[in-house]
Short mmCIF file of C-alpha atoms in Angstrom, two decimals:
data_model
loop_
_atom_site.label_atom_id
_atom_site.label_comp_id
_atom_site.label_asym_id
_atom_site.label_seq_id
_atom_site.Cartn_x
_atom_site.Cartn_y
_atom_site.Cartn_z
CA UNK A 1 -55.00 -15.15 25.91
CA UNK A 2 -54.94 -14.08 22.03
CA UNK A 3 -57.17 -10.78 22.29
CA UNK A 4 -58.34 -8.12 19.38
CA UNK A 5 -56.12 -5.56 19.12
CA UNK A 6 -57.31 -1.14 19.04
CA UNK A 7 -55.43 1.17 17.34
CA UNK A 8 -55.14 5.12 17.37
CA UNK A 9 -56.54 6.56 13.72
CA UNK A 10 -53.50 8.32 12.61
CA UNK A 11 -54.03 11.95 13.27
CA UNK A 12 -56.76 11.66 15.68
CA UNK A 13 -55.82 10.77 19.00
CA UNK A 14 -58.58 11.32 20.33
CA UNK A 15 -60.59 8.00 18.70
CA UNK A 16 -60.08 4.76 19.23
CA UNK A 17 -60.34 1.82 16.54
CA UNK A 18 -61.60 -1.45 17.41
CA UNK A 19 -62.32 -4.45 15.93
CA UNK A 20 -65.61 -6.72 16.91
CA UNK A 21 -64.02 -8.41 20.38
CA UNK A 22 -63.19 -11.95 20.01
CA UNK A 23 -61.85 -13.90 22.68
CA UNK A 24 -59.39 -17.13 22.46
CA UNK A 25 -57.09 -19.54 24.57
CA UNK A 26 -54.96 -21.82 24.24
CA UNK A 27 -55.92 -26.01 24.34
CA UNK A 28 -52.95 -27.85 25.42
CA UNK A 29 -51.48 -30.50 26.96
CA UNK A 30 -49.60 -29.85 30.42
CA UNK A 31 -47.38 -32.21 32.18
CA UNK A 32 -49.10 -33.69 35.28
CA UNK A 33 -46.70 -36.13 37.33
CA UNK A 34 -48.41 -39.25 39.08
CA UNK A 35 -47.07 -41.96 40.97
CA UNK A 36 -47.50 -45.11 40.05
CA UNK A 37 -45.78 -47.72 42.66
CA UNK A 38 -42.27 -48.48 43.49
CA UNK A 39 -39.22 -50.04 41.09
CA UNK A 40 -37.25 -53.35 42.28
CA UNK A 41 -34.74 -51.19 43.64
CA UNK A 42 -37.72 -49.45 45.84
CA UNK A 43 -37.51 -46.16 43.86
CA UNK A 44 -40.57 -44.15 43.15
CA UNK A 45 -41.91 -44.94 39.81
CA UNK A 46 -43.22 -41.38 38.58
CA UNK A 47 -45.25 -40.82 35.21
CA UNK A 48 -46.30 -38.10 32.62
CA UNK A 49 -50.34 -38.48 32.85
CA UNK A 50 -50.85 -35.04 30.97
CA UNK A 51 -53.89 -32.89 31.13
CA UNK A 52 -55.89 -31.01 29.19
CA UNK A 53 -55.85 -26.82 30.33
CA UNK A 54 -57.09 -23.50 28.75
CA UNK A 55 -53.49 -23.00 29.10
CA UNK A 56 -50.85 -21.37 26.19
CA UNK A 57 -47.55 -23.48 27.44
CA UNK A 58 -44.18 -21.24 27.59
CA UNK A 59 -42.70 -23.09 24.68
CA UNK A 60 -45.03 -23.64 22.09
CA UNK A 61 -44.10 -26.67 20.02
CA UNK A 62 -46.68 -28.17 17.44
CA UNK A 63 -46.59 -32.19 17.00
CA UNK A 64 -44.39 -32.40 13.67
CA UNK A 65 -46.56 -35.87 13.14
CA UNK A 66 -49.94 -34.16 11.84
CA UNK A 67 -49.69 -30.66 10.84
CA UNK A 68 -53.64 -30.46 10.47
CA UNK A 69 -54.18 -31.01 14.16
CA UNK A 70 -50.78 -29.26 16.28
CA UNK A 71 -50.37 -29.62 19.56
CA UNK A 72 -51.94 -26.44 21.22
CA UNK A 73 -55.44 -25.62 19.75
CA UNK A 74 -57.17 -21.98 19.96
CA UNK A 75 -60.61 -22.20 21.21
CA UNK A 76 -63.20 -19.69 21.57
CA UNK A 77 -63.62 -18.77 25.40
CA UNK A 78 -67.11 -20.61 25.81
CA UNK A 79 -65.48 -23.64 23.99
CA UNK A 80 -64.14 -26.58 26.30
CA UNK A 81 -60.69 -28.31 26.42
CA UNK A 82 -60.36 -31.87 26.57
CA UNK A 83 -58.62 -34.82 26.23
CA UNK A 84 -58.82 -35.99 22.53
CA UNK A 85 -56.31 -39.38 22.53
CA UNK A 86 -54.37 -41.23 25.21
CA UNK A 87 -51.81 -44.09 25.33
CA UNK A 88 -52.37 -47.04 27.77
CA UNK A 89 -48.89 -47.11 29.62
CA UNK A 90 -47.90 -50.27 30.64
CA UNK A 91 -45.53 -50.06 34.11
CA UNK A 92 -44.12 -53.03 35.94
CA UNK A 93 -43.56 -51.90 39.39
CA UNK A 94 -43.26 -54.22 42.67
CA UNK A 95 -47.36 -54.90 42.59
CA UNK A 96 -47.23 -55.66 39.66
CA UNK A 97 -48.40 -54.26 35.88
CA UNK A 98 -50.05 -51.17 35.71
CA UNK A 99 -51.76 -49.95 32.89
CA UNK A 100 -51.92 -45.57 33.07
CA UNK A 101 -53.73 -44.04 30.87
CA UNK A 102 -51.57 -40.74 29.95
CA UNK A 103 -52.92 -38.06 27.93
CA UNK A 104 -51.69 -37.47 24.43
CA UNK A 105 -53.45 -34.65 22.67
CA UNK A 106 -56.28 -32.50 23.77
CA UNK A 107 -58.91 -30.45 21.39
CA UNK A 108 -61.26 -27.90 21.21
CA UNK A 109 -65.31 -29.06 22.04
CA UNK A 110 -68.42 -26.59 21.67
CA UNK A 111 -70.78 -26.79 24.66
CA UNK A 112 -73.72 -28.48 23.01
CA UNK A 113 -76.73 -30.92 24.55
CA UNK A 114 -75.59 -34.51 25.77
CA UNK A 115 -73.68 -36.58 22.95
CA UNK A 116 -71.03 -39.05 22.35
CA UNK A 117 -67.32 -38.20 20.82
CA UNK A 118 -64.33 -39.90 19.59
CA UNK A 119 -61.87 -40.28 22.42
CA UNK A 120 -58.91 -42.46 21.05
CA UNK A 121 -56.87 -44.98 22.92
CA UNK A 122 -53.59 -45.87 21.75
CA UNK A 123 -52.82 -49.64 23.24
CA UNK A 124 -49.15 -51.28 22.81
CA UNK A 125 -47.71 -48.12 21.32
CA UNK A 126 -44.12 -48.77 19.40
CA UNK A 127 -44.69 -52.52 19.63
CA UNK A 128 -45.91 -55.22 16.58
CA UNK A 129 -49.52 -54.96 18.73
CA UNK A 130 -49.96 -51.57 18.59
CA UNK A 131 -53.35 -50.18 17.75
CA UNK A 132 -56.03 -47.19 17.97
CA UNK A 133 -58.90 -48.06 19.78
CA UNK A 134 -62.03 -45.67 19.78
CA UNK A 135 -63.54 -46.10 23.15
CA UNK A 136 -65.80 -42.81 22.66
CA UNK A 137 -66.43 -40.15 25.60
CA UNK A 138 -70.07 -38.95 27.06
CA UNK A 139 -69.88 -34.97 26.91
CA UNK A 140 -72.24 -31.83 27.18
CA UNK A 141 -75.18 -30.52 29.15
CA UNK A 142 -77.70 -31.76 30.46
CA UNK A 143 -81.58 -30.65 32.48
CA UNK A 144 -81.02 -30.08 36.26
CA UNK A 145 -80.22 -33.06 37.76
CA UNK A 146 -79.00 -34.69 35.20
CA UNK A 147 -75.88 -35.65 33.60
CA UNK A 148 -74.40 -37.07 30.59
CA UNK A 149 -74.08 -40.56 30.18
CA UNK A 150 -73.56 -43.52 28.51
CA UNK A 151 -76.61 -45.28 27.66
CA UNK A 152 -74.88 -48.29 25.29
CA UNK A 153 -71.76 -49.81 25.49
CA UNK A 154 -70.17 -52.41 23.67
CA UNK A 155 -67.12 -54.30 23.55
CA UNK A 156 -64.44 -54.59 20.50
CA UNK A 157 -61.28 -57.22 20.36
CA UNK A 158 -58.20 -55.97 19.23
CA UNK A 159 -54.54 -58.53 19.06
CA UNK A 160 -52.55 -58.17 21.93
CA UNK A 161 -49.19 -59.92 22.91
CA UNK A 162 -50.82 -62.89 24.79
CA UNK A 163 -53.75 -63.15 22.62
CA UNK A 164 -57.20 -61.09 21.78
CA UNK A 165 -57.90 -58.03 24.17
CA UNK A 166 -61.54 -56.96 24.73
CA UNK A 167 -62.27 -53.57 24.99
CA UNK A 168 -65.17 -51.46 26.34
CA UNK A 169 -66.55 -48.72 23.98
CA UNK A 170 -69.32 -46.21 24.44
CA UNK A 171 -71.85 -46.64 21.54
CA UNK A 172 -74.73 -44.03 22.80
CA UNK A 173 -75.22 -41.05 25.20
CA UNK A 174 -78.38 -39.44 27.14
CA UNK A 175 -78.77 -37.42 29.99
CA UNK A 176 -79.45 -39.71 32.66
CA UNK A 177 -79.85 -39.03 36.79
CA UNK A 178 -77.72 -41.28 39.86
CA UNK A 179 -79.63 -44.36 39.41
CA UNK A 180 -80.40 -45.21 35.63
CA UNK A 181 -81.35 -47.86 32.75
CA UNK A 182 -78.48 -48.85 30.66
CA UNK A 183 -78.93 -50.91 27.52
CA UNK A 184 -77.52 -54.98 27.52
CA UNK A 185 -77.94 -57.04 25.28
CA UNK A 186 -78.39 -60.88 25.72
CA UNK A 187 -78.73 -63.78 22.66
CA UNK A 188 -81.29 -66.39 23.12
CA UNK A 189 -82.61 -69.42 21.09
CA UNK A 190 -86.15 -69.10 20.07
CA UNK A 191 -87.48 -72.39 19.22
CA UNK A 192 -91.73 -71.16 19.53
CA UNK A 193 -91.74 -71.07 15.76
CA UNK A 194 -89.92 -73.89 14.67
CA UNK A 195 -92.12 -77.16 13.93
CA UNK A 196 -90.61 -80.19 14.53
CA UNK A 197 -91.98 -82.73 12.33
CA UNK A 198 -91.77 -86.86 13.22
CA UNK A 199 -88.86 -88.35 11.71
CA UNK A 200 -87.00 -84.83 12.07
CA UNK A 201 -83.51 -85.35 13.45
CA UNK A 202 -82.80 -82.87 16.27
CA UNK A 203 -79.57 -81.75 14.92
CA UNK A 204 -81.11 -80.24 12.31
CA UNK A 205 -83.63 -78.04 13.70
CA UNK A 206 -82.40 -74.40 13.54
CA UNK A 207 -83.97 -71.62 15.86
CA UNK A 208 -84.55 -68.12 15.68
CA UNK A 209 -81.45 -66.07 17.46
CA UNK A 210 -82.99 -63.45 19.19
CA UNK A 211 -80.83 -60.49 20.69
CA UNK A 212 -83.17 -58.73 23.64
CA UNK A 213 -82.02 -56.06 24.96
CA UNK A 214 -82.34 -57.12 28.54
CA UNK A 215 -80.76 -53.75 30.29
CA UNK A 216 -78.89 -53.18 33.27
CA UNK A 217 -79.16 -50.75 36.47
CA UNK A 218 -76.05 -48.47 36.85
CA UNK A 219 -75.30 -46.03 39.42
CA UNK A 220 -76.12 -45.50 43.29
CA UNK A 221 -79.62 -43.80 45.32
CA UNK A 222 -77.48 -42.12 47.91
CA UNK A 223 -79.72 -42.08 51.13
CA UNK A 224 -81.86 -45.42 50.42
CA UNK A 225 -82.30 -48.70 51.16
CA UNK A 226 -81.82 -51.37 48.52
CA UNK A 227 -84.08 -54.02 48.05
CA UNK A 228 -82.36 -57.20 46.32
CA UNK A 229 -85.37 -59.58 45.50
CA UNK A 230 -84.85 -63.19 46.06
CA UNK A 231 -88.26 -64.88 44.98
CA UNK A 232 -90.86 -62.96 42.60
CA UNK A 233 -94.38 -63.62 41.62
CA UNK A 234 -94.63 -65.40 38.37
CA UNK A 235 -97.91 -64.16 37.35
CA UNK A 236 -96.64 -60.44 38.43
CA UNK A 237 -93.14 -60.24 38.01
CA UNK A 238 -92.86 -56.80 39.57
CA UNK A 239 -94.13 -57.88 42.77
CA UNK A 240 -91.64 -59.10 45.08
CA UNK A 241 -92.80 -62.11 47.23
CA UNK A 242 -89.43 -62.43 49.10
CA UNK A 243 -86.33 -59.90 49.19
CA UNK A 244 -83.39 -58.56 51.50
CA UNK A 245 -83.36 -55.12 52.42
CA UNK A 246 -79.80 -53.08 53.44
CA UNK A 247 -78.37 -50.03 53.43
CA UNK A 248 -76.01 -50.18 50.59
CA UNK A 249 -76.73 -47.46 47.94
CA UNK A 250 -76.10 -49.70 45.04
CA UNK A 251 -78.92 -49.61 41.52
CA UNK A 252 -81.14 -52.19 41.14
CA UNK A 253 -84.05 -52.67 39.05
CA UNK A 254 -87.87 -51.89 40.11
CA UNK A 255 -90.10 -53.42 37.13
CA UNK A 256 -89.46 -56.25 34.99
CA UNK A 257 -91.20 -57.16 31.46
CA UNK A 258 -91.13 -60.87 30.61
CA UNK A 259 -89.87 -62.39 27.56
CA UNK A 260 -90.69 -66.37 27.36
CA UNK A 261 -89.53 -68.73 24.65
CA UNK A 262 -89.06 -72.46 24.17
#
């Protein structure tokens, strides 16, 4: 810990001097060992994971690549530390390819309401692939009961060595309870406003794309039953005419709102 310092007044011992108290730690990455599977040999394949502590490390050493950001951060005590950027480790052990995700820097973060920040994801480091990938974190507080989430998600493609790899990023946050709404978007062909007039070939007609944002249910209801609907009213979508009832604690959706095109 990095405190303020007090000093005597030169000749009188009696007082003490102090500056306003301030309070800091350290923000740095520690070595966390995980096992990952075993080697052809049947060794234990072991890797450096990392994590993020309000830690000072016995031998400070700042990362020589980017002076503006070194390794171990000072944060104010009510500040958080967390993981800033991580490479995707790819290990071949007897099962098979893993990809770990290891942690490779960690940073300062204010406790503020429920937002979205930039967590990075190195992929194919020290290969012709490599990239940076920002998949984006959900972080801060949230009312009772809540927590923060993501909201929207969508997905990016970045080159990999057998081709385009999709990735999932976090687009939007709110504070959101177990069970909850989560945006997804669908494309549909809208053809209600296009007139199709005799002689008209087919091939030409162009409809109206449409993205609705259909949403999904994410999460559990610990201590419910689930109803999964198998046959609903068409005049009253909501209303379930035939469904399956169990005890699995899995999200699913309670009203519907109908879109209809042609």
């Amino acid at each position: 810990y990095c405190l303020a310092f007090c000093e005597k007044e030169s000749g009188n011992e009696g007082k003490v001097h102090s500056e306003e108290p301030r309070q800091h730690t350290c923000c740095a990455r520690h070595e966390k060992m995980i096992e990952v599977g075993y080697g052809i040999s049947g060794e234990v394949i072991q890797i450096d994971a990392g994590h993020c502590r309000k830690l000072c490390p016995r031998h400070v050493s700042d990362d020589p690549g980017d002076a503006s950001r070194p390794a171990v951060q000072k944060c104010s005590s009510d500040f958080h530390c967390r993981a800033r950027a991580a490479k995707l480790e790819r290990v071949s052990t007897l099962q098979g390819v893993r990809v770990i995700e290891a942690i490779d820097a960690c940073d300062c973060s204010p406790e503020t309401s429920c937002r979205r920040e930039s967590y990075i994801h190195y992929v194919h480091s020290g290969t012709p692939h490599q990239a940076v990938v920002d998949i984006g974190v959900c972080i801060g507080h949230c009312a009772k009961d809540l927590d923060c989430k993501p909201v929207r998600n969508n997905t990016i493609s970045a080159k990999g060595p057998n081709g385009d790899e999709i990735y999932q990023v976090v687009e939007k946050c709110g504070c959101a309870g177990h069970c909850y709404r989560m945006d997804h978007m669908e494309t549909v062909l809208d053809y209600s406003e296009v007139t199709i007039k005799e002689g008209t070939n087919t091939t030409d007609v162009r409809p109206v794309i449409r993205q609705i944002n259909v949403g999904q249910c994410v999460g559990t209801c610990p201590g419910n039953e689930t109803e999964t609907c198998l046959l609903r009213d068409k005049k009253e979508p909501s209303r379930c005419l035939a469904g399956l009832y169990s005890k699995q604690h899995t999200c699913t959706p309670a009203r519907f709102k109908v879109h209809e095109y042609r």
